Tab-separated table of C-alpha atoms in Angstrom:
chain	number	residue	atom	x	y	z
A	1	UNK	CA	-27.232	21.229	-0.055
A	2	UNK	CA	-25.840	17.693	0.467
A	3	UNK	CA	-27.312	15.301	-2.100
A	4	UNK	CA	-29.196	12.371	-0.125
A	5	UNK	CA	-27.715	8.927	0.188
A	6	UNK	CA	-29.983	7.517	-2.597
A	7	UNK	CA	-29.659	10.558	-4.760
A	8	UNK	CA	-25.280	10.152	-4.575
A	9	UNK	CA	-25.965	5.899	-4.599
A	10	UNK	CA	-27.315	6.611	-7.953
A	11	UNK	CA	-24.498	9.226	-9.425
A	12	UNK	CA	-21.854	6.451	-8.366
A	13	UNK	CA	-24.349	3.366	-9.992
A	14	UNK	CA	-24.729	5.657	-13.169
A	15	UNK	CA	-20.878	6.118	-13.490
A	16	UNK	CA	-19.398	2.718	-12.853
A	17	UNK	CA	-22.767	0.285	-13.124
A	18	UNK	CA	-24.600	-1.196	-10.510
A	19	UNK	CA	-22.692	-4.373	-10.046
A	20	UNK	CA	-19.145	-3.035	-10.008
A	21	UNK	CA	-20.576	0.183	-7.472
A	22	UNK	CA	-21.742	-2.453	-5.117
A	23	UNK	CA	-18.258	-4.271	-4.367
A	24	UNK	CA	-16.547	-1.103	-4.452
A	25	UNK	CA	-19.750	-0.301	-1.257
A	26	UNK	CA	-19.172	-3.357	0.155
A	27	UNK	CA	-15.414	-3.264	0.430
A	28	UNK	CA	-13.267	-2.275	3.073
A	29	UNK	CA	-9.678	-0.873	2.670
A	30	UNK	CA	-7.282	0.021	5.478
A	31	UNK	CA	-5.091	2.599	4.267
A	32	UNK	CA	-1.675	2.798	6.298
A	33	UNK	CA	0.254	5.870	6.651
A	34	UNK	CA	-1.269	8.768	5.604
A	35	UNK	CA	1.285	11.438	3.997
A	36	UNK	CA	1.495	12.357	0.329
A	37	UNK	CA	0.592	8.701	-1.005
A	38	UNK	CA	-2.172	7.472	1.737
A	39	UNK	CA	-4.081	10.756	1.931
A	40	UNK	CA	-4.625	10.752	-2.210
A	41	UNK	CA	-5.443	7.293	-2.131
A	42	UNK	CA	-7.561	7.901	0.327
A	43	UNK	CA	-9.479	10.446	-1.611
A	44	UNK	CA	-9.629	8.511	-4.744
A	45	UNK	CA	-11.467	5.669	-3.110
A	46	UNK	CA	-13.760	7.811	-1.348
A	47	UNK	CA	-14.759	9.447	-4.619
A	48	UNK	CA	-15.052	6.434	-6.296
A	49	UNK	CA	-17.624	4.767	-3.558
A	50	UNK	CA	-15.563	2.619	-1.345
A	51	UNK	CA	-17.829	1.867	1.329
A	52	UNK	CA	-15.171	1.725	4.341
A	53	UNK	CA	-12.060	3.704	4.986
A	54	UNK	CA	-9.644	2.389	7.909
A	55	UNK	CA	-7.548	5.271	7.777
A	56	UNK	CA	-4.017	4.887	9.850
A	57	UNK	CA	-1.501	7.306	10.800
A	58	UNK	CA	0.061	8.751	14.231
A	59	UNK	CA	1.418	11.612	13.271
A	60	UNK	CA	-0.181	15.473	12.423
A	61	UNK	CA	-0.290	17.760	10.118
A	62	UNK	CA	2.835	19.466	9.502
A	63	UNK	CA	3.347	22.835	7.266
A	64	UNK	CA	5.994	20.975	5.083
A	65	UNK	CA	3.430	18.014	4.082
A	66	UNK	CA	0.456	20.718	2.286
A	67	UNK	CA	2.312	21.011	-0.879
A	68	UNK	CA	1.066	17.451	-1.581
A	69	UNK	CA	-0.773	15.879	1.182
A	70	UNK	CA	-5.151	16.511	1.079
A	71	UNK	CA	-5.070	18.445	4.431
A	72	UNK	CA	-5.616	22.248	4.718
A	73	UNK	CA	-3.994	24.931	6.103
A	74	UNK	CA	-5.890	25.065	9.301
A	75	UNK	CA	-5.654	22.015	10.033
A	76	UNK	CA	-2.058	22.355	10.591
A	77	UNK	CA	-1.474	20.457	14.162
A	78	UNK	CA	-4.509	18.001	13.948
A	79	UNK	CA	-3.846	13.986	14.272
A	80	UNK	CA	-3.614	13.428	10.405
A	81	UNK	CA	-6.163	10.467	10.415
A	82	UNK	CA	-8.785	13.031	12.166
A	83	UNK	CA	-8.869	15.517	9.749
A	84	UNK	CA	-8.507	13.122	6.500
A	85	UNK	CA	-11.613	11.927	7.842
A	86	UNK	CA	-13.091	15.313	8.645
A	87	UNK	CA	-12.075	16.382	4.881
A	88	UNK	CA	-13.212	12.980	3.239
A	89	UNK	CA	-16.689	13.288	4.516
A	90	UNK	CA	-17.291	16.679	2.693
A	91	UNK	CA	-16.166	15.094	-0.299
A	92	UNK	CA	-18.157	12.022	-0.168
A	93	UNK	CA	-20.598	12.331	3.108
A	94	UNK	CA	-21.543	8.616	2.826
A	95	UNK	CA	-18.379	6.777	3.356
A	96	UNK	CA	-17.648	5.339	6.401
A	97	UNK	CA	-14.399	6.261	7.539
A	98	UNK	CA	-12.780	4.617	10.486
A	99	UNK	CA	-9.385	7.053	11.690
A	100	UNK	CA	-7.363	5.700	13.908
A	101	UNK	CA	-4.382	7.679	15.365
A	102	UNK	CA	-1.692	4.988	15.709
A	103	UNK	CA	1.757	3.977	14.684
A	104	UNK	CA	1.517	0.183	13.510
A	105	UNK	CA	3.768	-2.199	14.719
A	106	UNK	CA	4.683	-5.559	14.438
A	107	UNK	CA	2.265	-6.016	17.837
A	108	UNK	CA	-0.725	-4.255	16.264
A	109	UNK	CA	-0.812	-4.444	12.717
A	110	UNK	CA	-3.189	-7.912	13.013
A	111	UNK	CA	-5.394	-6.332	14.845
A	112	UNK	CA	-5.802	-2.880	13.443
A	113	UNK	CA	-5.993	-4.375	10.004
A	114	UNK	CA	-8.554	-7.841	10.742
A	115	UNK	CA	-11.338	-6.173	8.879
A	116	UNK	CA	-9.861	-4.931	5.361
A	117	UNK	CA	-9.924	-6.582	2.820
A	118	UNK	CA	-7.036	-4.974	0.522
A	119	UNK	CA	-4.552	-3.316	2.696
A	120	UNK	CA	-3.169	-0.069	0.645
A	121	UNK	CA	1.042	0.199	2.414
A	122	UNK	CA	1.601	3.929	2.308
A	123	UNK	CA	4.415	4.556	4.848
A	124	UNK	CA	7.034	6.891	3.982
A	125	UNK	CA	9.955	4.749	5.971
A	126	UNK	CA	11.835	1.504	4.107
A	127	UNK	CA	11.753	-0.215	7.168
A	128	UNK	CA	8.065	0.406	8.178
A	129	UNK	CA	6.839	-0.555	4.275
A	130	UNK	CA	9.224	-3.849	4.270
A	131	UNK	CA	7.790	-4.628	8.223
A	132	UNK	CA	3.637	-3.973	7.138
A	133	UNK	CA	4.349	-6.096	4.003
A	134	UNK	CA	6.253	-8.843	5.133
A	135	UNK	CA	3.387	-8.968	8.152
A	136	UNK	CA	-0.080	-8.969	5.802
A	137	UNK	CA	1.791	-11.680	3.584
A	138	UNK	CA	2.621	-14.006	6.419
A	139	UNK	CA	-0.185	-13.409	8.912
A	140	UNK	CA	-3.499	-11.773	7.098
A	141	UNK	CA	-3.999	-14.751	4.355
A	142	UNK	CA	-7.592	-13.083	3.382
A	143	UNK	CA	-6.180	-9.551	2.714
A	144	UNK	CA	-4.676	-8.106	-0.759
A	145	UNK	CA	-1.426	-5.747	-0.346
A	146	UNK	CA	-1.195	-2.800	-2.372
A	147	UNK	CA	2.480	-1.304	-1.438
A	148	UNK	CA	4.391	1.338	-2.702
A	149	UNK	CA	8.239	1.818	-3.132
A	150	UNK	CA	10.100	4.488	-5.126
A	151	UNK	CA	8.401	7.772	-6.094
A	152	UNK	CA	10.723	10.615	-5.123
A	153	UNK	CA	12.039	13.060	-6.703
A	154	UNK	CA	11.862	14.735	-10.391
A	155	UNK	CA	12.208	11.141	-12.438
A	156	UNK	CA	10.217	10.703	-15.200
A	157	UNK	CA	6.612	10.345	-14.501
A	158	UNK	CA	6.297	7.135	-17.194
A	159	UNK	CA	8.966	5.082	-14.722
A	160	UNK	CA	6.472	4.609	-11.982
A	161	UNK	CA	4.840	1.258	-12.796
A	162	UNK	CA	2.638	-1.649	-10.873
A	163	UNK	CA	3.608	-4.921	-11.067
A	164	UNK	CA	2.125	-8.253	-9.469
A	165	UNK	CA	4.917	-9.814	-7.343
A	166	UNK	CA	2.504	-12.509	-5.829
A	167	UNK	CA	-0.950	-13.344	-6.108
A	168	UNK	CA	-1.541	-11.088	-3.133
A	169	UNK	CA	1.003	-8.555	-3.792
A	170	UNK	CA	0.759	-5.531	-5.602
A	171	UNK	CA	3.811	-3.275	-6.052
A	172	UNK	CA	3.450	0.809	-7.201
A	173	UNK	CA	6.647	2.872	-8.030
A	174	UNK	CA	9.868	3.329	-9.764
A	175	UNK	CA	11.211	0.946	-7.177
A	176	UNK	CA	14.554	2.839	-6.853
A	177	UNK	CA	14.099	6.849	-5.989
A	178	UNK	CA	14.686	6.986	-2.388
A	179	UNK	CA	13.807	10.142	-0.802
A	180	UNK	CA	17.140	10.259	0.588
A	181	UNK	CA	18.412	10.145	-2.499
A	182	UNK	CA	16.743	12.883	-4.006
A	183	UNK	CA	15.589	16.569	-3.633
A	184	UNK	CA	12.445	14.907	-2.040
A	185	UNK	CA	8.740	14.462	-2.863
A	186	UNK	CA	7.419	16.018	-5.415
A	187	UNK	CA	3.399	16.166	-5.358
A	188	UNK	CA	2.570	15.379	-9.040
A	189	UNK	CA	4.824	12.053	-8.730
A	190	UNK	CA	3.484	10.983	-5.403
A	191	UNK	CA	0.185	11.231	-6.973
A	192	UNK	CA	1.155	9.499	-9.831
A	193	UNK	CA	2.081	6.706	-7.248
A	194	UNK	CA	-0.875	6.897	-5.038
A	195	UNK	CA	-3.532	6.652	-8.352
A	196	UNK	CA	-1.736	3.645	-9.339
A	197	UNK	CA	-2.256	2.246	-5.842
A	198	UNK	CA	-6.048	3.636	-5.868
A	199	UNK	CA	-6.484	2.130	-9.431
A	200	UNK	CA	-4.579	-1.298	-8.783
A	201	UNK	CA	-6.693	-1.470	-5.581
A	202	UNK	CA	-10.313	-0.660	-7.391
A	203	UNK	CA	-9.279	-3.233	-9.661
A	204	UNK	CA	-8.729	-6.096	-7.320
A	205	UNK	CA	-12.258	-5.163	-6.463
A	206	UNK	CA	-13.660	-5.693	-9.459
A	207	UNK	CA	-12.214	-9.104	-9.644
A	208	UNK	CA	-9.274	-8.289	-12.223
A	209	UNK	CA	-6.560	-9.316	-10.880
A	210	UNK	CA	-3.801	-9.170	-13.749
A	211	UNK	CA	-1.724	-6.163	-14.074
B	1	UNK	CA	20.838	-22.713	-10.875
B	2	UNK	CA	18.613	-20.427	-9.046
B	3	UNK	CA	16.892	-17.717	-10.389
B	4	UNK	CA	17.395	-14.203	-8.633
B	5	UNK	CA	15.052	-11.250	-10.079
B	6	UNK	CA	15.251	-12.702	-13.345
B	7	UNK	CA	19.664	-13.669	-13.340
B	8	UNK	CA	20.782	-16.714	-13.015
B	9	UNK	CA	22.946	-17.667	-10.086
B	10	UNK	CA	25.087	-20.664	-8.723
B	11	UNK	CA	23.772	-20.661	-5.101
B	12	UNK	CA	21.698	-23.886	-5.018
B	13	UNK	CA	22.207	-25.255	-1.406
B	14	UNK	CA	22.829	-22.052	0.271
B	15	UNK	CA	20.419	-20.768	2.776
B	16	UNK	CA	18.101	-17.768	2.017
B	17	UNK	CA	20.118	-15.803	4.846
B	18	UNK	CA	23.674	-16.621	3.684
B	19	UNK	CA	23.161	-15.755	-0.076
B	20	UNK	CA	20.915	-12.495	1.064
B	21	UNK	CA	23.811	-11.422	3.669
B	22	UNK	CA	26.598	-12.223	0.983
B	23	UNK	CA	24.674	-9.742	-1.533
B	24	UNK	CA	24.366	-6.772	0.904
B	25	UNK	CA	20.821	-7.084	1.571
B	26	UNK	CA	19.656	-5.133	4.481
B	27	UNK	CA	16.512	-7.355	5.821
B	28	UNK	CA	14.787	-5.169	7.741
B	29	UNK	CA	13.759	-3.529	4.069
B	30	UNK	CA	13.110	-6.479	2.018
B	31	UNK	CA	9.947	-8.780	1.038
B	32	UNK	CA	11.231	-12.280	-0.474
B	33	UNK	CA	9.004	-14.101	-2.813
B	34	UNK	CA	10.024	-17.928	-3.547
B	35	UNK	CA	8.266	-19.562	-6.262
B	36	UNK	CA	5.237	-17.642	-6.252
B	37	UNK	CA	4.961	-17.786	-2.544
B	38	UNK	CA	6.328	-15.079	0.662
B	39	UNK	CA	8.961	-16.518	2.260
B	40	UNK	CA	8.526	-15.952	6.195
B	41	UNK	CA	11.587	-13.822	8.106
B	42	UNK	CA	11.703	-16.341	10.705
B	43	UNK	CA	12.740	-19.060	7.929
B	44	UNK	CA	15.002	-16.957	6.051
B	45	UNK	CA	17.489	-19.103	7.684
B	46	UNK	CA	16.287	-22.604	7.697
B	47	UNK	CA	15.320	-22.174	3.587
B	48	UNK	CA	17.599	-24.156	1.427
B	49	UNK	CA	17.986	-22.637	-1.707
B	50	UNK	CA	16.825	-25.502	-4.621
B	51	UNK	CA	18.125	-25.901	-8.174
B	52	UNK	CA	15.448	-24.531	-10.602
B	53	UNK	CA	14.179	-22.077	-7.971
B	54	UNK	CA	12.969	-18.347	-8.850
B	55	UNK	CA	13.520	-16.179	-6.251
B	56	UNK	CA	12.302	-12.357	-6.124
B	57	UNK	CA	14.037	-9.909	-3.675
B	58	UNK	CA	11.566	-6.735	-3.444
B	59	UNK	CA	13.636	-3.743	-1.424
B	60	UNK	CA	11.639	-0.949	-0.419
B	61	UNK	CA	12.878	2.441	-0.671
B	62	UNK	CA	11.669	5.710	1.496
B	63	UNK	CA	9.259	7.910	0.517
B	64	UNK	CA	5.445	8.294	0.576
């Protein structure tokens, strides 16, 4: 039995306050690429009462990504921004998720991105995260990047850190594990990653902007 | 002097692009922040590095 939209309006009021819950309901975050740091971050917000979820990515589900990416295992072969969508509205029915099946570009990113208001950078490519950032910073003045860079491999979980590199410019990582570098992504660490971006991002929200 | 994540260099009067192409930088995986502010990649170029600047070279790395 799914709770009704007032009864799970409450839960979330009763957990974080009323005033706090309603610009988390009110927000919108675009969430771009969605492998083993998008799709958690995309969970964490939905459980925490974001109110919109732009959720970007153009690729599918592949059998090597469910060892730490929130798909299932039949939904190997679906467009990953379907079913995240499909698996974020059992978790939290009343969050309006946007997918969009799409590889962003230096042509699109303006317009796929016009309504967020904190764009969360979860690409797994150097190139792609240094293209989306450099593009929010010098042509989305109203939105808040929340990027990621370095969280590969079996480092220490204490060296992933977020630091504030401008006033709109939130960096989450260890800042030097490249995959290619290592044995690869390891779920736990990739989490670790993705909650600071979730956190970092919930706290922008609630107006504190220092790290 | 300029300040370069956090070191102090001798590059006042170079251009952005010269002292980021001297140090190895690739651009295509970098975010430059000048004095609290994103630099643009189409000035790279045309931005004259000033003495008592703090410059911040973020490089992205693969994985998500």
């Amino acid at each position: 039995m799914i709770p009704s939209r007032g009864e799970w309006t409450a839960a979330l009021e009763k957990r974080h306050g009323k005033s706090l819950q309603q610009k988390f309901s009110a927000a919108t975050v675009a969430v771009c690429g969605l492998g083993g740091l998008g799709s958690n971050v995309a969970v964490a917000l939905a459980r925490a009462g974001v109110g919109r979820l732009i959720l970007i990515d153009f690729d599918r589900v592949d059998i090597t990504n469910l060892h730490r990416q929130q798909y299932k295992a039949n939904q190997i072969g679906s467009y990953k921004a379907d079913a995240l969508a499909e698996n974020l509205l059992e978790i939290a029915p009343y969050t309006e998720v946007k997918p969009v099946t799409a590889k962003v570009t230096e042509e699109n990113f303006a317009e796929l991105l016009k309504d967020a208001d904190i764009v969360c950078e979860a690409f797994d490519n150097a190139q792609s995260k240094a293209m989306l950032a450099n593009g929010v910073l010098e042509r989305l003045p109203h939105c808040y990047l929340v990027a990621a860079s370095g969280m590969a491999g079996m480092g220490s979980p204490n060296s992933i850190h977020t630091r504030k590199v401008t006033k709109r410019f939130y960096l989450c990582g260890d800042e030097v594990s490249d995959v290619a570098d290592t044995i690869g992504l390891v779920a736990p660490r990739v989490m670790l990653c993705a909650a600071h971006q979730a956190h970092t991002i919930l706290r922008i929200l609630a107006e504190e902007y220092e790290v | 002097m300029v300040k370069v994540n956090g070191a102090s260099l001798d590059i006042a009067g170079k251009t952005l692009g010269e002292y980021l192409s001297g140090a190895g930088y690739d651009t295509t995986r970098i975010a430059v922040e000048r004095n609290g502010e994103i630099v643009f990649k189409s000035l790279y170029a045309e931005t004259v590095l000033q003495d008592g600047d703090s410059l911040e070279v973020v490089s992205f790395v693969g994985g998500g």
